[in-house]
Amino acid sequence: MSLYEHPYPSAELAAKHPFIPLDFERRPEPEMLARAQQLHDELDQRRSVRMFSPDPVPAELIELAVSTAATAPSGAHKQPWRFVAIQDPQIKAAIQQAAEEEERVNYLENRLNEEWQEALAPLGTDHHKEFLSVAPWIVVLFEERYEVRDVDGEPERRKNYYVKESVGMAAGMFITALHHMGLATLPHTPSPMAFLSQVLERPENERPFALFPVGYPLDGVQVPDLSRKPLSDVLVRVGSTS
Ligand code: IYR
């Protein structure tokens, strides 16, 4: 079989799951380098912020960020993600209250062990989470552990694959999309997060993965003076080079 033929062994399967030509443009290497450098420099500017401006952000921008995140690859193309976007001040306040209660136990009743507290010290975090009601949007990302399909009027469970990996990749693309359009966020994982399912009335097959306040950074906000690991600490090359 040549590369250009359909990979399925039978015409029946090929008809059921058709393939189409890939839309892909090869670029000259100098252009590739310039684009790669530009994206790197842009993303290197990204910082998580914990203080937001209350200025409104149009829903269309949130929709575009979610659409971009939903281009992520996923196990067996199951797309096991659900983004819940909240603007309603009452729901945001309810989320803040529940998150702060969980984090109060973490920080003040030592549910975070000593090593963890030490790791968090440079970030200056505590159990107060004002950003949850100040930011104009909260987006909660849920992972769909399984799919519920209607089969002849009966709900049937279909397993999703590599759910955490898939949803993690979508989360990264969501953060990238927000930064690229000029918005800030903070991946927040109030722990435990089960209260989000109740407050947002999500079904049994969905589990909270992470929560993102989204908005503009508060004017004059400061961020921890952090540096990123150098390439030599994050990239290992093995074997001979060509
Ligand atoms: N979820 C807690 C603790 C926390 C954990 C990590 I990992 C951070 O990078 C920051 C905070 C909280 O949000 O306070």
Tab-separated table of C-alpha atoms and ligand atoms in Angstrom:
chain	number	residue	atom	x	y	z
A	1	MET	CA	0.000	0.000	0.000
A	2	SER	CA	1.405	3.407	-0.832
A	3	LEU	CA	1.337	6.238	1.691
A	4	TYR	CA	-1.267	7.952	-0.402
A	5	GLU	CA	-3.801	5.218	-0.129
A	6	HIS	CA	-6.339	4.973	2.607
A	7	PRO	CA	-4.930	3.253	5.701
A	8	TYR	CA	-8.017	1.164	6.383
A	9	PRO	CA	-7.939	-2.449	5.259
A	10	SER	CA	-11.506	-2.522	4.019
A	11	ALA	CA	-13.577	-0.265	1.814
A	12	GLU	CA	-16.354	-0.526	4.358
A	13	LEU	CA	-14.232	0.954	7.169
A	14	ALA	CA	-12.828	3.572	4.830
A	15	ALA	CA	-16.335	4.672	3.923
A	16	LYS	CA	-17.341	4.839	7.586
A	17	HIS	CA	-14.293	6.807	8.722
A	18	PRO	CA	-13.143	8.813	5.705
A	19	PHE	CA	-9.749	10.502	5.617
A	20	ILE	CA	-9.138	13.874	3.994
A	21	PRO	CA	-5.924	15.511	2.764
A	22	LEU	CA	-3.938	17.364	5.436
A	23	ASP	CA	-3.965	21.131	5.082
A	24	PHE	CA	-0.344	21.952	5.868
A	25	GLU	CA	2.041	24.600	4.649
A	26	ARG	CA	5.818	24.074	4.746
A	27	ARG	CA	7.590	27.336	5.579
A	28	PRO	CA	11.115	28.437	4.777
A	29	GLU	CA	13.451	27.829	7.732
A	30	PRO	CA	14.204	31.527	8.418
A	31	GLU	CA	10.480	32.159	8.687
A	32	MET	CA	10.117	29.169	11.028
A	33	LEU	CA	12.848	30.524	13.256
A	34	ALA	CA	11.354	33.992	13.346
A	35	ARG	CA	7.897	32.645	14.207
A	36	ALA	CA	9.301	30.330	16.877
A	37	GLN	CA	11.262	33.153	18.491
A	38	GLN	CA	8.293	35.481	18.401
A	39	LEU	CA	5.995	32.977	20.105
A	40	HIS	CA	8.630	32.173	22.687
A	41	ASP	CA	9.168	35.830	23.522
A	42	GLU	CA	5.465	36.428	23.780
A	43	LEU	CA	4.842	33.474	26.077
A	44	ASP	CA	7.910	34.264	28.139
A	45	GLN	CA	6.103	37.478	29.110
A	46	ARG	CA	3.195	35.517	30.586
A	47	ARG	CA	2.798	35.632	34.336
A	48	SER	CA	0.087	34.289	36.574
A	49	VAL	CA	-1.532	37.162	38.408
A	50	ARG	CA	-3.482	37.032	41.633
A	51	MET	CA	-4.975	40.519	41.548
A	52	PHE	CA	-7.375	41.475	38.804
A	53	SER	CA	-9.060	44.637	37.602
A	54	PRO	CA	-12.876	44.462	37.735
A	55	ASP	CA	-13.016	45.901	34.199
A	56	PRO	CA	-15.401	43.886	32.015
A	57	VAL	CA	-14.182	41.521	29.307
A	58	PRO	CA	-16.476	40.761	26.333
A	59	ALA	CA	-17.931	37.246	26.224
A	60	GLU	CA	-16.677	36.867	22.669
A	61	LEU	CA	-13.062	36.823	23.887
A	62	ILE	CA	-13.826	34.074	26.401
A	63	GLU	CA	-15.582	32.095	23.673
A	64	LEU	CA	-12.555	32.426	21.410
A	65	ALA	CA	-10.190	31.297	24.162
A	66	VAL	CA	-12.359	28.222	24.777
A	67	SER	CA	-12.596	27.501	21.037
A	68	THR	CA	-8.806	27.671	20.856
A	69	ALA	CA	-8.390	25.385	23.869
A	70	ALA	CA	-10.792	22.937	22.262
A	71	THR	CA	-8.366	22.479	19.348
A	72	ALA	CA	-6.155	20.456	21.724
A	73	PRO	CA	-5.384	16.850	20.839
A	74	SER	CA	-7.192	14.241	22.933
A	75	GLY	CA	-7.087	10.486	23.470
A	76	ALA	CA	-9.151	8.798	20.713
A	77	HIS	CA	-10.364	12.307	19.866
A	78	LYS	CA	-12.836	12.119	22.736
A	79	GLN	CA	-12.443	15.841	23.572
A	80	PRO	CA	-13.171	15.134	27.233
A	81	TRP	CA	-13.377	18.753	28.348
A	82	ARG	CA	-16.169	21.061	29.420
A	83	PHE	CA	-15.552	24.737	30.150
A	84	VAL	CA	-18.044	26.496	32.432
A	85	ALA	CA	-17.856	30.299	32.185
A	86	ILE	CA	-19.294	32.438	34.967
A	87	GLN	CA	-19.917	36.173	35.004
A	88	ASP	CA	-22.743	36.216	37.579
A	89	PRO	CA	-21.525	38.041	40.735
A	90	GLN	CA	-23.604	35.807	43.024
A	91	ILE	CA	-22.161	32.591	41.641
A	92	LYS	CA	-18.649	34.054	41.757
A	93	ALA	CA	-19.210	35.007	45.405
A	94	ALA	CA	-20.440	31.492	46.194
A	95	ILE	CA	-17.310	30.035	44.570
A	96	GLN	CA	-15.084	32.432	46.518
A	97	GLN	CA	-16.723	31.539	49.795
A	98	ALA	CA	-16.429	27.786	49.250
A	99	ALA	CA	-12.857	28.002	47.913
A	100	GLU	CA	-11.731	30.143	50.842
A	101	GLU	CA	-13.244	27.703	53.309
A	102	GLU	CA	-11.260	24.816	51.759
A	103	GLU	CA	-8.080	26.876	51.578
A	104	ARG	CA	-8.527	28.064	55.161
A	105	VAL	CA	-8.273	24.433	56.246
A	106	ASN	CA	-5.239	23.997	53.968
A	107	TYR	CA	-3.301	26.988	55.214
A	108	LEU	CA	-4.493	27.508	58.780
A	109	GLU	CA	-5.218	23.944	59.844
A	110	ASN	CA	-2.098	22.601	58.153
A	111	ARG	CA	-3.712	20.415	55.508
A	112	LEU	CA	-0.738	21.561	53.403
A	113	ASN	CA	2.299	19.789	54.823
A	114	GLU	CA	5.468	21.664	55.726
A	115	GLU	CA	7.291	20.881	52.480
A	116	TRP	CA	4.347	22.165	50.461
A	117	GLN	CA	4.066	25.350	52.531
A	118	GLU	CA	7.769	25.912	51.972
A	119	ALA	CA	7.340	25.502	48.196
A	120	LEU	CA	4.496	28.047	48.192
A	121	ALA	CA	6.273	30.634	50.347
A	122	PRO	CA	7.846	32.542	47.396
A	123	LEU	CA	4.365	33.024	45.870
A	124	GLY	CA	2.934	34.799	48.898
A	125	THR	CA	-0.363	32.887	48.682
A	126	ASP	CA	-2.788	32.470	51.548
A	127	HIS	CA	-6.385	31.387	51.986
A	128	HIS	CA	-7.864	34.684	50.770
A	129	LYS	CA	-9.093	34.427	47.177
A	130	GLU	CA	-10.603	37.856	46.384
A	131	PHE	CA	-9.699	37.370	42.746
A	132	LEU	CA	-12.604	34.915	42.502
A	133	SER	CA	-15.152	37.693	42.853
A	134	VAL	CA	-13.120	40.599	41.419
A	135	ALA	CA	-12.139	39.083	38.056
A	136	PRO	CA	-14.938	39.633	35.517
A	137	TRP	CA	-14.962	35.934	34.581
A	138	ILE	CA	-14.312	32.621	36.225
A	139	VAL	CA	-13.870	29.705	33.872
A	140	VAL	CA	-13.969	26.262	35.444
A	141	LEU	CA	-12.552	23.440	33.377
A	142	PHE	CA	-14.152	20.050	33.989
A	143	GLU	CA	-12.818	16.731	32.776
A	144	GLU	CA	-15.362	14.261	31.415
A	145	ARG	CA	-14.411	10.920	32.858
A	146	TYR	CA	-16.867	9.167	30.589
A	147	GLU	CA	-19.410	10.135	27.992
A	148	VAL	CA	-23.121	9.475	28.430
A	149	ARG	CA	-24.764	8.581	25.137
A	150	ASP	CA	-28.370	8.043	24.361
A	151	VAL	CA	-28.795	4.534	22.935
A	152	ASP	CA	-32.424	3.810	22.041
A	153	GLY	CA	-33.617	6.121	24.787
A	154	GLU	CA	-31.300	4.548	27.383
A	155	PRO	CA	-28.232	6.393	28.706
A	156	GLU	CA	-25.058	4.408	27.988
A	157	ARG	CA	-21.593	5.104	29.382
A	158	ARG	CA	-18.651	5.316	26.956
A	159	LYS	CA	-15.188	5.509	28.389
A	160	ASN	CA	-12.922	8.464	27.633
A	161	TYR	CA	-9.188	7.839	27.279
A	162	TYR	CA	-6.188	9.738	28.641
A	163	VAL	CA	-8.534	12.243	30.216
A	164	LYS	CA	-6.016	14.073	32.425
A	165	GLU	CA	-3.450	14.287	29.648
A	166	SER	CA	-6.013	15.619	27.171
A	167	VAL	CA	-7.549	18.145	29.549
A	168	GLY	CA	-4.074	19.275	30.682
A	169	MET	CA	-3.163	20.049	27.085
A	170	ALA	CA	-6.422	21.968	26.572
A	171	ALA	CA	-5.728	23.942	29.756
A	172	GLY	CA	-2.303	24.953	28.424
A	173	MET	CA	-3.800	26.099	25.159
A	174	PHE	CA	-6.488	28.054	27.003
A	175	ILE	CA	-3.850	29.916	29.017
A	176	THR	CA	-1.852	30.552	25.844
A	177	ALA	CA	-4.911	31.901	24.022
A	178	LEU	CA	-5.759	34.265	26.882
A	179	HIS	CA	-2.228	35.609	27.059
A	180	HIS	CA	-2.051	36.057	23.303
A	181	MET	CA	-5.246	38.159	23.273
A	182	GLY	CA	-4.047	40.342	26.127
A	183	LEU	CA	-5.801	38.837	29.136
A	184	ALA	CA	-4.405	37.429	32.347
A	185	THR	CA	-5.319	34.373	34.359
A	186	LEU	CA	-4.255	32.189	37.242
A	187	PRO	CA	-4.617	28.416	37.179
A	188	HIS	CA	-6.235	27.838	40.548
A	189	THR	CA	-6.947	24.449	42.047
A	190	PRO	CA	-8.736	25.046	45.331
A	191	SER	CA	-8.346	21.772	47.060
A	192	PRO	CA	-10.526	19.741	47.313
A	193	MET	CA	-12.613	21.010	44.387
A	194	ALA	CA	-15.761	18.896	44.638
A	195	PHE	CA	-17.771	21.955	45.748
A	196	LEU	CA	-17.530	23.279	42.172
A	197	SER	CA	-19.674	20.418	40.890
A	198	GLN	CA	-22.372	21.322	43.400
A	199	VAL	CA	-22.276	25.106	42.967
A	200	LEU	CA	-22.298	24.772	39.170
A	201	GLU	CA	-24.709	21.816	39.114
A	202	ARG	CA	-22.519	19.660	36.895
A	203	PRO	CA	-23.416	16.047	36.119
A	204	GLU	CA	-21.834	12.973	37.683
A	205	ASN	CA	-19.501	12.231	34.725
A	206	GLU	CA	-17.707	15.584	35.076
A	207	ARG	CA	-14.996	16.311	37.598
A	208	PRO	CA	-13.397	19.742	38.221
A	209	PHE	CA	-9.881	19.933	36.784
A	210	ALA	CA	-8.899	23.572	37.327
A	211	LEU	CA	-10.417	26.989	37.742
A	212	PHE	CA	-9.301	30.138	35.940
A	213	PRO	CA	-10.171	33.686	36.984
A	214	VAL	CA	-9.858	35.706	33.771
A	215	GLY	CA	-9.502	39.444	33.301
A	216	TYR	CA	-7.014	42.289	33.110
A	217	PRO	CA	-4.296	42.484	35.747
A	218	LEU	CA	-4.976	45.102	38.407
A	219	ASP	CA	-3.078	48.300	37.522
A	220	GLY	CA	0.284	48.310	39.251
A	221	VAL	CA	0.042	44.689	40.396
A	222	GLN	CA	3.272	43.058	41.489
A	223	VAL	CA	4.247	39.475	40.795
A	224	PRO	CA	6.839	37.259	42.470
A	225	ASP	CA	10.377	37.784	41.161
A	226	LEU	CA	10.697	34.341	39.589
A	227	SER	CA	12.937	33.075	36.839
A	228	ARG	CA	12.390	30.164	34.492
A	229	LYS	CA	14.718	27.205	34.348
A	230	PRO	CA	17.339	27.533	31.609
A	231	LEU	CA	16.995	25.298	28.574
A	232	SER	CA	19.897	23.188	29.821
A	233	ASP	CA	17.754	22.223	32.831
A	234	VAL	CA	14.648	21.364	30.891
A	235	LEU	CA	15.980	19.805	27.693
A	236	VAL	CA	18.074	16.659	27.544
A	237	ARG	CA	19.432	15.418	24.258
A	238	VAL	CA	20.452	11.797	24.040
A	239	GLY	CA	22.235	9.913	21.277
A	240	SER	CA	24.325	11.270	18.448
A	241	THR	CA	23.367	14.437	16.602
A	242	SER	CA	22.893	14.599	12.871
B	1	IYR	N1	-4.472	25.483	46.092
B	1	IYR	C1	-3.847	26.312	47.105
B	1	IYR	C2	-2.395	26.114	47.253
B	1	IYR	C3	-1.541	26.405	46.078
B	1	IYR	C4	-0.946	25.348	45.432
B	1	IYR	C5	-0.099	25.567	44.401
B	1	IYR	I1	0.792	23.969	43.554
B	1	IYR	C6	0.189	26.885	43.966
B	1	IYR	O1	1.061	27.098	42.913
B	1	IYR	C7	-0.390	27.954	44.631
B	1	IYR	C8	-1.292	27.703	45.683
B	1	IYR	C9	-4.174	27.817	46.852
B	1	IYR	O2	-4.665	28.153	45.775
B	1	IYR	O3	-3.904	28.631	47.706
